[in-house]
XYZ file of C-alpha atoms in Angstrom:
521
model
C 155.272 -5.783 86.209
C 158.424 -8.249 87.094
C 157.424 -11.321 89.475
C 158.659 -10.694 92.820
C 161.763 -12.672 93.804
C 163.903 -13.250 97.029
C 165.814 -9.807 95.410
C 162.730 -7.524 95.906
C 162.134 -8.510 99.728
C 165.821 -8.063 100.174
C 165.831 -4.500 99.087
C 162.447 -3.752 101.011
C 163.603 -5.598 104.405
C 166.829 -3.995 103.971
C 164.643 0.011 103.437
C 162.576 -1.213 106.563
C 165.369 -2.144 108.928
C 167.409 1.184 108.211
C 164.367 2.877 109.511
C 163.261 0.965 112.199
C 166.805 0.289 113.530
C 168.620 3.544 113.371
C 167.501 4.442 117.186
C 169.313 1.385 118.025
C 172.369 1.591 116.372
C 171.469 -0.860 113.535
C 171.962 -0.237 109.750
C 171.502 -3.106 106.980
C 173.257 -3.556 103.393
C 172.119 -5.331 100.364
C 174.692 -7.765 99.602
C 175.287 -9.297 96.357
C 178.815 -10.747 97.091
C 177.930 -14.099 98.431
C 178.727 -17.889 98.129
C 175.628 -18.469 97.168
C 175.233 -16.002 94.230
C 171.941 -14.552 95.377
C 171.714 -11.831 97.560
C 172.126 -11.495 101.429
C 171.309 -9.046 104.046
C 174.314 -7.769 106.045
C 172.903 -6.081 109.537
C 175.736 -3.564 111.400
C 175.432 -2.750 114.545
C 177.673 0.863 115.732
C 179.146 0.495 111.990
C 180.608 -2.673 112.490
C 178.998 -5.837 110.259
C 177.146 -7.815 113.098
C 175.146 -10.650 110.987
C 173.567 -11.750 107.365
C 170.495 -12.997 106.925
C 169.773 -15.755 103.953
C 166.374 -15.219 103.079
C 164.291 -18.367 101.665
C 160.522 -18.472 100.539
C 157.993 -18.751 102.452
C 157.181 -22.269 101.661
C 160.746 -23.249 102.987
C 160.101 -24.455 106.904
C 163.224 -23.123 109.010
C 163.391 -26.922 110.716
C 164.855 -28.662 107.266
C 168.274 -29.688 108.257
C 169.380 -29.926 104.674
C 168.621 -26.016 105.034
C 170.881 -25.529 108.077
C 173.486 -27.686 106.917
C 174.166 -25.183 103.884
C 173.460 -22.278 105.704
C 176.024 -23.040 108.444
C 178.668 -23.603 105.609
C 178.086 -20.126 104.179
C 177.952 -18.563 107.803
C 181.280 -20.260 107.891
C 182.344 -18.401 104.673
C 181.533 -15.032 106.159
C 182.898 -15.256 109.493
C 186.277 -16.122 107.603
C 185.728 -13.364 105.235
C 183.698 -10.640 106.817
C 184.617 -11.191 110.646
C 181.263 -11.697 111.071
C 179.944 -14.266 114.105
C 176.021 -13.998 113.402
C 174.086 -16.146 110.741
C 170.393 -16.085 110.004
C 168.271 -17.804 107.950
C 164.399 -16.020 107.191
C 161.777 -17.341 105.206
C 159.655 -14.443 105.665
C 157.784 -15.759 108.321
C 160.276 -16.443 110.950
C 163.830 -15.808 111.329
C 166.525 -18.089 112.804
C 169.409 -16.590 114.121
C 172.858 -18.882 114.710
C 176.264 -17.566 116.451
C 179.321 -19.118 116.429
C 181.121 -19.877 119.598
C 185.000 -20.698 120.532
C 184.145 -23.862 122.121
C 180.676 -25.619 122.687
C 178.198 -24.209 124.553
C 174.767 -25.901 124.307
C 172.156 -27.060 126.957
C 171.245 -30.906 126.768
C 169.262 -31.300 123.900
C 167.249 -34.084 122.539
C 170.196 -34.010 119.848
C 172.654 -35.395 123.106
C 170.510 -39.043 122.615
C 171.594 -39.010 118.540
C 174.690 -39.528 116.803
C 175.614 -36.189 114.682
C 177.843 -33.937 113.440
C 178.004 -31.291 116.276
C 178.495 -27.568 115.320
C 180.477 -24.567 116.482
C 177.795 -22.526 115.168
C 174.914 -22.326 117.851
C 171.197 -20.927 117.907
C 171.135 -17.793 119.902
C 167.646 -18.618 121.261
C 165.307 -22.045 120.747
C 163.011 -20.633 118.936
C 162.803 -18.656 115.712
C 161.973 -15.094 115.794
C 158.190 -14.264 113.866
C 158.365 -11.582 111.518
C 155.635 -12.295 109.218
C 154.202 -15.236 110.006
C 150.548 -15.037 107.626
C 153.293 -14.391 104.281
C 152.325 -17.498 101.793
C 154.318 -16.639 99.017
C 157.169 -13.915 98.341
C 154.256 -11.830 96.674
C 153.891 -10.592 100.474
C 156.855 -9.105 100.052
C 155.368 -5.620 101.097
C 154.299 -6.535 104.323
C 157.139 -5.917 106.224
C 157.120 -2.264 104.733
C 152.963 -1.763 104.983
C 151.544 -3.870 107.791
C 152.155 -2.739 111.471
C 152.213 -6.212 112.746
C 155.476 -7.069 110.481
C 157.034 -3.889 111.682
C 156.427 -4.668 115.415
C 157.960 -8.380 114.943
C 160.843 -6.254 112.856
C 161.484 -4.118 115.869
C 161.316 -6.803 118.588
C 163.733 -8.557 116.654
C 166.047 -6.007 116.461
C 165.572 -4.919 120.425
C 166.284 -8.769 121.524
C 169.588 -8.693 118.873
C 170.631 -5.898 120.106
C 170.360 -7.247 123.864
C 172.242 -10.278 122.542
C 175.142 -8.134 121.344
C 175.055 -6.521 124.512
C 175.632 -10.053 126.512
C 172.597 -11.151 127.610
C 170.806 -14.203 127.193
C 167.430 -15.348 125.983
C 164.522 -17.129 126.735
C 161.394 -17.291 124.176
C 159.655 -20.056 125.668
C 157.113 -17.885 127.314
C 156.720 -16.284 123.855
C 155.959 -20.150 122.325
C 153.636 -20.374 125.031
C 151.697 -17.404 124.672
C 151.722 -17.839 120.357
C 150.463 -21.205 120.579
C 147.544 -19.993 122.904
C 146.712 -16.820 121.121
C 146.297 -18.936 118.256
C 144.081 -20.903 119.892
C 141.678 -18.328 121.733
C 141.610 -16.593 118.170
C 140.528 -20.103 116.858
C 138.081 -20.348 119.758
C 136.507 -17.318 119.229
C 135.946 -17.705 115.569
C 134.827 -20.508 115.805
C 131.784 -19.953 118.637
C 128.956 -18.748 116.643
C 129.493 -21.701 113.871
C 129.549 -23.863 117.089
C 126.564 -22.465 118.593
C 124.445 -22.051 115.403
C 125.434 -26.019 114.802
C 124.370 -26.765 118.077
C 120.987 -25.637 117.762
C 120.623 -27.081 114.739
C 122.367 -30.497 115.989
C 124.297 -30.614 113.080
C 127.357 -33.543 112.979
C 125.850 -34.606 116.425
C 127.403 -31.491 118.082
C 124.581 -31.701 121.074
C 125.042 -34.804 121.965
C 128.987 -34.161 121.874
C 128.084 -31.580 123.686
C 125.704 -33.227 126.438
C 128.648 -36.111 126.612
C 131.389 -33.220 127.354
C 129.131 -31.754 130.216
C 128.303 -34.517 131.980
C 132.152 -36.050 131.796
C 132.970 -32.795 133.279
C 130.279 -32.406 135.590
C 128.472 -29.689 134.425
C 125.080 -28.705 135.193
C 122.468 -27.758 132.304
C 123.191 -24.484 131.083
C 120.714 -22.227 132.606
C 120.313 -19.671 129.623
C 121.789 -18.408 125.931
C 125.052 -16.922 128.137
C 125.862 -19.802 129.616
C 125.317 -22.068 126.867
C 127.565 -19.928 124.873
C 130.008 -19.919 127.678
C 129.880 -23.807 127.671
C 130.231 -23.839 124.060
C 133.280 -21.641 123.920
C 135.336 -24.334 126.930
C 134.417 -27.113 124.900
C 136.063 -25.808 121.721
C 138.875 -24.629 123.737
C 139.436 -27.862 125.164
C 139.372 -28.989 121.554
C 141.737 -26.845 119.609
C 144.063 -27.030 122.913
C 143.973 -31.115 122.745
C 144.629 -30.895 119.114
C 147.649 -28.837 119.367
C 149.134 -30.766 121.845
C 148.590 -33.880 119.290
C 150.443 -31.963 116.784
C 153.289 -30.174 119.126
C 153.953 -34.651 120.510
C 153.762 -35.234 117.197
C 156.461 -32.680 116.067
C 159.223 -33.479 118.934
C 158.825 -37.206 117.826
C 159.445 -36.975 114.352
C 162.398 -35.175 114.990
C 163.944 -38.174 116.193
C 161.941 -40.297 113.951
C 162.916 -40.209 110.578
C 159.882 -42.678 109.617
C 157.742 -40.430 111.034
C 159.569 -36.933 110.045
C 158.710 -38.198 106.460
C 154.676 -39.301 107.259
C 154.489 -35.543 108.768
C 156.665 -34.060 105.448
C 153.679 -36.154 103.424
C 150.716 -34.685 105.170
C 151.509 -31.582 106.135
C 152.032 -30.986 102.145
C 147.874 -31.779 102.189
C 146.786 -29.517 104.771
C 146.463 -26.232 102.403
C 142.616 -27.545 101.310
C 140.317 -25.353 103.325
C 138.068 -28.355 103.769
C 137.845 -28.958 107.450
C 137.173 -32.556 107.074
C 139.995 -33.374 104.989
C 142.270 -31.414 107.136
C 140.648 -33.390 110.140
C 140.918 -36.470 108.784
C 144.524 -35.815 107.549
C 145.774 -35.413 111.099
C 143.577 -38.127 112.600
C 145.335 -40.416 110.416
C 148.402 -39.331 111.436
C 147.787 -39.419 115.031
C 146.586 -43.254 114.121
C 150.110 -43.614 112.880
C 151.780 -42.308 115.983
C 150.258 -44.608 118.089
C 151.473 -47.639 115.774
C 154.954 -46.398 115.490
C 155.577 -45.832 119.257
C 153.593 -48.634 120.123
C 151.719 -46.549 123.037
C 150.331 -43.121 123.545
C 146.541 -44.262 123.105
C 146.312 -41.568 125.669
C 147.821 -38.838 123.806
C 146.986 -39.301 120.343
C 143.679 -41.562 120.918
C 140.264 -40.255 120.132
C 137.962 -38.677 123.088
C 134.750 -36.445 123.583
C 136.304 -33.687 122.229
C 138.275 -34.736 119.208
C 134.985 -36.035 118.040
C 133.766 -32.647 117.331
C 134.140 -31.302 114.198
C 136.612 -28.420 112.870
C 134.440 -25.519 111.630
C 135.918 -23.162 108.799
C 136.112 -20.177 110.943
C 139.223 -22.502 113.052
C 140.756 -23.448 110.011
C 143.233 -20.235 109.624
C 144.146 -19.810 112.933
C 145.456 -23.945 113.170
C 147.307 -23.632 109.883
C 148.928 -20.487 111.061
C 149.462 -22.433 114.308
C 151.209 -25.740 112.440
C 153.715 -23.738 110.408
C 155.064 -22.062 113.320
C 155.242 -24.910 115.529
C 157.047 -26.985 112.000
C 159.417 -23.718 111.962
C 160.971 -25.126 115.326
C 164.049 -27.627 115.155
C 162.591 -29.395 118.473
C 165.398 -32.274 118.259
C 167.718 -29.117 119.056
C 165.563 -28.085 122.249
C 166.520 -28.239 125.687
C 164.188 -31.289 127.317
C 163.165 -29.455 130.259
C 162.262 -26.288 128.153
C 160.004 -28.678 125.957
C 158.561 -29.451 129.125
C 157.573 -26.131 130.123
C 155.924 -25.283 126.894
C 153.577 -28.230 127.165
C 153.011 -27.450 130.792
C 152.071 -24.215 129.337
C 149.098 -25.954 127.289
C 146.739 -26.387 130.497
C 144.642 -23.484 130.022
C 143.515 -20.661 132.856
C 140.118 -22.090 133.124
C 140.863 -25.574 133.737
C 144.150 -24.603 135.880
C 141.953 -22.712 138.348
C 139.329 -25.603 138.594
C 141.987 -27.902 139.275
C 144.398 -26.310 141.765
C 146.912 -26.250 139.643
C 150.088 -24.413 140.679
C 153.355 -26.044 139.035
C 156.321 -26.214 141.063
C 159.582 -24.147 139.960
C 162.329 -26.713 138.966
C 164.336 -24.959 141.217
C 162.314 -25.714 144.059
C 161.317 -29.331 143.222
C 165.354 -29.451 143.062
C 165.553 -28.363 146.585
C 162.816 -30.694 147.778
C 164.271 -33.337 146.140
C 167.587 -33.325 147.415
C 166.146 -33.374 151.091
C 164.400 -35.691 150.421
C 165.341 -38.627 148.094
C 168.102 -40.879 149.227
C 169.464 -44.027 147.168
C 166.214 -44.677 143.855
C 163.652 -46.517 144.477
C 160.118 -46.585 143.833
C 158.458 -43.223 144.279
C 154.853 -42.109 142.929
C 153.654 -38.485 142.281
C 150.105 -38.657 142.964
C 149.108 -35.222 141.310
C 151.838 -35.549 138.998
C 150.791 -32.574 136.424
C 153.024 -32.100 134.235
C 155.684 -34.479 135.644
C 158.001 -32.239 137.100
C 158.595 -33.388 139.816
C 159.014 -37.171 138.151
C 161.321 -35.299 135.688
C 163.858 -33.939 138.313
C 163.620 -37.357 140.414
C 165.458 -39.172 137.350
C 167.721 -35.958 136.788
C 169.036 -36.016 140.678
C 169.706 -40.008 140.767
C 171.582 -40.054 136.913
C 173.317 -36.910 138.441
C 174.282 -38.577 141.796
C 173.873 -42.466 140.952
C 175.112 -42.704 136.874
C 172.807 -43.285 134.487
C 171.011 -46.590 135.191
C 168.162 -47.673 133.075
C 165.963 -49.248 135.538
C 165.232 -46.165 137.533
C 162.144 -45.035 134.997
C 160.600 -47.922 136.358
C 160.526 -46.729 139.489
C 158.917 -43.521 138.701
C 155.212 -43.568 138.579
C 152.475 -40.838 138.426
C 148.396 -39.943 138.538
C 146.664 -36.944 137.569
C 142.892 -36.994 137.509
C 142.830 -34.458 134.679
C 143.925 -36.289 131.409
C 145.425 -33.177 129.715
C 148.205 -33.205 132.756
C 148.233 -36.851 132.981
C 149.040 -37.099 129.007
C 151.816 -33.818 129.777
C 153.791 -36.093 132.356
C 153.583 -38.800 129.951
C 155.209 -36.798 127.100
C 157.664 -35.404 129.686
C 159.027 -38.444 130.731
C 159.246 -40.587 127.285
C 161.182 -37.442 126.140
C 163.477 -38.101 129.200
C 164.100 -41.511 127.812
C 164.886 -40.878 124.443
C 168.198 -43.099 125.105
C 166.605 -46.194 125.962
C 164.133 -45.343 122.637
C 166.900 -44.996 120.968
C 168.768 -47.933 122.062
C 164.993 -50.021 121.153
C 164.399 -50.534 124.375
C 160.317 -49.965 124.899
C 159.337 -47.475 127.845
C 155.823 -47.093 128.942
C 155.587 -44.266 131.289
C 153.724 -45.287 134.409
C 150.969 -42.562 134.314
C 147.847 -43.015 135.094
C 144.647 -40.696 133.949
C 142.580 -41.647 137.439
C 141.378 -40.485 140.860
C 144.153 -41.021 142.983
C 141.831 -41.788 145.931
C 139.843 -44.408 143.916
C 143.172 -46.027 143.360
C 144.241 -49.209 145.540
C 147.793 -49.058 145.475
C 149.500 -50.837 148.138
C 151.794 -48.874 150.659
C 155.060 -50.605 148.739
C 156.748 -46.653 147.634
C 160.227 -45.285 148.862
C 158.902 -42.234 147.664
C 155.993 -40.099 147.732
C 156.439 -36.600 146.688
C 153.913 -34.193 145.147
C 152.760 -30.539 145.038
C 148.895 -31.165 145.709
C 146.116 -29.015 144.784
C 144.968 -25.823 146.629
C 141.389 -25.524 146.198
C 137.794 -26.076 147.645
C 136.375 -29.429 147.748
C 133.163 -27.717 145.361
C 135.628 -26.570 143.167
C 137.342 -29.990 142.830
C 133.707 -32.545 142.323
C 133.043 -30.143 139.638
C 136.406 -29.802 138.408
C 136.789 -34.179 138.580
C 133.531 -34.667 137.001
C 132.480 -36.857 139.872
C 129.672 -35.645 141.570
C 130.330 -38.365 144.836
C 133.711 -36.825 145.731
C 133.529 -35.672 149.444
C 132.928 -39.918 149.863
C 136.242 -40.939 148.607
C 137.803 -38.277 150.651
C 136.121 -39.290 153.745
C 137.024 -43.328 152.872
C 140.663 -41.753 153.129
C 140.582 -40.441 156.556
C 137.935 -42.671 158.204
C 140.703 -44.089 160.585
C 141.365 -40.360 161.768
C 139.297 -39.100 165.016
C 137.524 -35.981 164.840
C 138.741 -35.195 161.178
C 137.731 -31.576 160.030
C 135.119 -31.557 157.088
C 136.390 -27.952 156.136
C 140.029 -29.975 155.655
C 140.935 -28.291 152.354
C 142.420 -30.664 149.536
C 145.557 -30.828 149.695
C 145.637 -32.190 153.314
C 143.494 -35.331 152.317
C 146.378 -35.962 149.771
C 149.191 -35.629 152.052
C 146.962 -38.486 154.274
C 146.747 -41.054 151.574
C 150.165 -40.167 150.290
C 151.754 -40.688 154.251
C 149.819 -44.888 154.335
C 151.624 -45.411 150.602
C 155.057 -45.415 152.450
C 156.812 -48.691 152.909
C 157.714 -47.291 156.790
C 153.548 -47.001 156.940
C 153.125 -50.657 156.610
C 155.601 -51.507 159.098
């Protein structure tokens, strides 16, 4: 029997798509005349030629630029010669698709902060479409004609072109978000009954990891086997979800970085051992070498409780599947504030609901912002999140000021919970990719703290904030601090007959009122 090549998945994706597509108007053609000599996949839509696909191997990552340099010259080719305004490049596993546009129409992209060649051929959505995103090698090549999960992605595809022909635009953000977590609870829940059985046997210290992660969070004793287990199964959450984060920072850096674009190229080549320490010690070296490059990020990329832990084998697939999608993604090409809302994505239901955590619609941070914020100055978010609303702050003075420089040093943020507190962080260093570019350091002003443990002195223009809506209970366990109610009545101990029932959020709009500079007056 012949070795598979690119040829034989043609001809099968090509059998698949007539099927799946003729409902919807679609057929598909195996195309040998091309400028590249191998063959393409033409898709028509109503009869008319619509798109080609390039396919690749597997093993090719859709983010190369070499990749979409060449494949932008032959989409070029076939609009001239085939009258045909849709490109895509497939490597099996995901599929980008490109059109081509009469003039320019992008969003702001990290891309707007670096010198390039800028293209008339644009990416019809930020992210690549899966198809089959397990395939290793073109030996898979009959998955996408005998697994249900490659037809599904097949058919998806084809429903979200065909609403693209038909005008309308889209958003698969909320589709990163919800890959990068299903990835994770799959991880998770693979990985609980290594986790438990390790814990009982305190192997690699995984009790005393354990007993250090319940009492920073301030967790009682489990009180039986369920809750133990449920315990268990938060901890490696917070884990794999820490981890990923790492690795997404990691990603949207390098693409600006080519220093660190070729560290990741190196490593990621090493990651295929099924070892978990290697694979673990592969990426805490890297992380090492994020910190030294950027000089900061400690927070982000440093060690804590949880990246202590050890990986367990039953993890392993579901992170590697995880990494090459996330490496598929050109992030340099990404709009910043939808980068933002995928990491603001990361804070998981659990630890949202503890927290109080309900982030703001940019839309409506816009509105509150423009009622409220005059001429920059210095302005603090204390329950900053993600940084949203530290985000639009700079965004509303560059738009009505000019870009000036010094106004990130005016913006300044806390978040008690050190996965949002490391999100705003991100979020704003993205924001300043100019002044990172021009090598000009920037140290976001974000502190992971208790903002009423903090002394700050009532010096702010500006104190804006969407504060948490939850009980007090909920928030001592939640802030690991078992002494809360205190601080909160330090804050209002100036304020007759104060209400003890006072829910959260109106002890931070208190302390937040005495930071004003018209306070002090």
């Amino acid at each position: 029997m012949e070795k598979p090549t690119e040829d034989t998945y043609v001809a099968e994706f090509v059998s698949v798509t007539k099927q799946l597509g003729a409902l919807l108007g679609f057929d598909a053609e195996f195309n040998r005349k091309t400028p590249s000599g191998k063959p393409d996949i033409i898709i028509y839509y109503k009869n008319k030629p619509v798109a080609v696909i390039e396919v690749k191997e597997p093993k090719i990552p859709l983010s190369d630029p070499s990749l979409n340099e060449q494949a932008l010259r032959y989409a070029d080719w076939y609009r001239k010669n085939r009258d045909v305004l849709f490109y895509g490049i497939h490597n099996m596993k995901y599929l980008n698709l490109f059109k081509f546009v009469q003039k320019e129409q992008r969003e702001k992209t990290l891309l707007d902060f670096i010198e390039g060649k800028k293209t008339l051929w644009v990416p019809v959505s930020n992210f690549p479409f899966k198809i089959i995103p397990w395939a290793k090698s073109i030996d898979d090549y009959k998955q996408i004609s005998t697994n249900n999960r490659a037809q599904e992605n097949l058919q998806d595809f084809l429903l979200k072109f065909k609403e693209i022909l038909e005008g309308k635009t889209l958003d698969l953000s909320s589709d990163v978000i919800e890959a990068i977590r299903r990835y994770i609870e799959e991880g998770a829940n693979r990985g609980l009954t290594k986790f438990e059985d390790m814990y009982r046997r305190n192997e690699e210290n995984v009790r005393e990891l354990f007993e250090a992660w319940r009492s920073e969070r301030g967790l009682d004793k489990p009180k039986n086997d369920s809750q133990l287990r449920e315990f268990l199964g938060l901890m490696i959450k917070e884990q794999l979800y820490t981890f990923s984060m790492k690795v997404l920072f990691y990603l949207v850096l390098q693409s600006i970085d080519a220093e660190m674009a070729a560290k990741l190229k190196e490593n990621l080549a090493s990651v295929e051992p099924s070892d978990p320490l290697i694979f673990k010690r592969i990426f805490d070296m890297l992380f090492a070498y994020a910190i030294d490059k950027t000089g900061d990020f400690e927070e982000v990329f440093g060690t804590n409780t949880v990246d202590k832990l050890p990986l367990v084998d039953a993890t392993l697939q579901s992170l590697k599947e995880l990494i090459s999608y996330l490496s598929q993604i050109r992030w340099s090409e990404i709009n910043v504030d939808v980068i933002g809302r995928i990491f603001e994505g990361l804070i998981y239901t659990e630890r949202r609901h503890l927290l109080g955590q309900h982030f703001t619609d940019t839309a409506v941070v816009d509105l509150i912002l423009a009622a409220t914020l005059k001429s920059p100055g210095r302005l603090i978010d204390p329950a900053c999140g993600s940084g949203t609303f530290l985000v639009r702050a700079l965004n509303y003075w560059r738009a009505k000021y000019g870009y000036k420089k010094e106004n990130y040093q005016f913006i300044e943020g806390i978040d008690i919970d050190k996965l949002a507190s490391m999100l705003s962080k991100i979020n704003l260093y993205i924001q300043a990719i100019k002044e990172i570019e021009d090598k000009i350091k920037y140290y976001p002003k974000i502190r992971h703290s208790d903002f009423f443990k903090e002394m700050l002195p009532p010096e702010f223009s500006y104190v804006t904030t969407n504060p948490p809506y939850t009980r007090q209970e909920e928030m001592a366990m939640a802030f690991y601090d078992k002494e809360y109610k205190k601080w909160l009545d330090e804050t209002v101990e100036d304020i007759p007959d104060w209400s003890k029932r006072a829910s959260i959020y109106a002890y931070f709009l208190v302390k937040g009122a005495k930071l004003l500079k018209e306070a002090a007056d």
